[in-house]
């Protein structure tokens, strides 16, 4: 099977496994796991932040950030396609007791004007606007990236209104590679960033939350409350260190391959449109003889897995376990459908 369902399906490479096996470990709840301590330090430094916190999932790093920035009764401002709103089980309400102000952005990206319009003035009737959360790249937006200028404009607004600014950077390295950005610049904009190691970077498990010392100290406490305090998890952190050292630049290959697939798909009569490919995600709108589900089923019969995201959209995600020959085979098969 050639598996395009998600960039979470990757398996550790032999080099990664060897590095994991030799990792020094200790009890991380006591702060004594050297591998976790280095991963947290390395990741924070890359983003110009003071501290990091290793967690089992990106859902946990996002939810911890929301919980740490807010109080029950506050409101979180985000785009309607955001992972924190769409795919985290209602955690904003459950974990943080917050309501959500949804913005209607462009492929998951919002403007400073939209953020401003989402902030409530001081009014006893209204929830207190407390946190703005952005997503880069946008998953439901088909891997769309922000321009860094837009972050700066949004940061001005959140500063003026005393709001915290969080980034769901599950695929932040795809954006950094695509736009040739310096990761350290992100620390000047955001109060916290969630970074997934288990997506395109290819680690089996894990995400890191980065922010100020004070913020991470509070989030570490909430991580224990959430049940996310792990012990000798340095074996997993080592996979993250290896991924950051060896598996970032290659994301450019995924982006190139995603474009090639998108061009091939666009020639098929049953594909009515495709979201412009920026990074490693291709979302095609299916019409004519297939629905999204029947197209995904036809692909599956030929050994290709993709997700029918909506009744009309199929998603393909590129990652380090998809080779150029897998891509060539995929295109040959699609031409027969
Ligand atoms: C995958 C993902 C997450 C985190 O997901 P986990 O499966 O909990 O690690 C968060 N945000 C976005 C945009 C994602 O794609």
mmCIF file of C-alpha atoms and ligand atoms in Angstrom, residues 6-8 56-62 82-84 87-88 135 137-140 168-171 194 196 198-199 206-207 315, ligand 1:
data_model
loop_
_atom_site.group_PDB
_atom_site.id
_atom_site.type_symbol
_atom_site.label_atom_id
_atom_site.label_comp_id
_atom_site.label_asym_id
_atom_site.label_seq_id
_atom_site.Cartn_x
_atom_site.Cartn_y
_atom_site.Cartn_z
ATOM 1 C CA UNK A 6 -1.503 11.402 6.626
ATOM 2 C CA UNK A 7 2.115 12.295 7.332
ATOM 3 C CA UNK A 8 1.576 10.620 10.716
ATOM 4 C CA UNK A 56 2.806 12.747 23.723
ATOM 5 C CA UNK A 57 0.752 14.591 21.081
ATOM 6 C CA UNK A 58 0.117 17.864 19.308
ATOM 7 C CA UNK A 59 -3.372 17.854 20.729
ATOM 8 C CA UNK A 60 -1.852 17.913 24.203
ATOM 9 C CA UNK A 61 0.608 20.718 23.416
ATOM 10 C CA UNK A 62 -2.201 22.843 21.909
ATOM 11 C CA UNK A 82 -8.455 25.259 12.994
ATOM 12 C CA UNK A 83 -7.357 21.884 14.314
ATOM 13 C CA UNK A 84 -7.882 23.165 17.887
ATOM 14 C CA UNK A 87 -10.167 17.973 15.676
ATOM 15 C CA UNK A 88 -9.439 18.161 19.380
ATOM 16 C CA UNK A 135 -2.176 27.505 12.444
ATOM 17 C CA UNK A 137 0.619 25.380 7.829
ATOM 18 C CA UNK A 138 -3.154 24.995 7.808
ATOM 19 C CA UNK A 139 -4.164 21.337 7.678
ATOM 20 C CA UNK A 140 -7.772 21.806 6.489
ATOM 21 C CA UNK A 168 -0.365 25.542 16.212
ATOM 22 C CA UNK A 169 2.803 24.692 14.312
ATOM 23 C CA UNK A 170 2.070 21.010 13.787
ATOM 24 C CA UNK A 171 3.657 21.450 10.334
ATOM 25 C CA UNK A 194 3.220 23.748 19.396
ATOM 26 C CA UNK A 196 4.760 18.129 15.992
ATOM 27 C CA UNK A 198 5.357 12.889 14.441
ATOM 28 C CA UNK A 199 4.120 14.446 11.183
ATOM 29 C CA UNK A 206 5.714 13.464 20.268
ATOM 30 C CA UNK A 207 5.256 17.201 20.155
ATOM 31 C CA UNK A 315 -6.676 14.506 0.593
HETATM 32 C C1 LIG B 1 -1.869 16.615 13.599
HETATM 33 C C2 LIG B 1 -2.170 17.984 14.033
HETATM 34 C C3 LIG B 1 -2.164 18.343 15.385
HETATM 35 C C4 LIG B 1 -1.863 17.388 16.518
HETATM 36 O O1 LIG B 1 -2.324 16.142 16.343
HETATM 37 P P1 LIG B 1 -1.904 14.890 17.247
HETATM 38 O O2 LIG B 1 -2.400 13.780 16.424
HETATM 39 O O3 LIG B 1 -2.624 15.067 18.535
HETATM 40 O O4 LIG B 1 -0.435 14.902 17.435
HETATM 41 C C5 LIG B 1 -2.415 19.654 15.699
HETATM 42 N N1 LIG B 1 -2.656 20.561 14.736
HETATM 43 C C6 LIG B 1 -2.649 20.262 13.439
HETATM 44 C C7 LIG B 1 -2.880 21.331 12.431
HETATM 45 C C8 LIG B 1 -2.420 18.958 13.031
HETATM 46 O O5 LIG B 1 -2.424 18.663 11.722
#
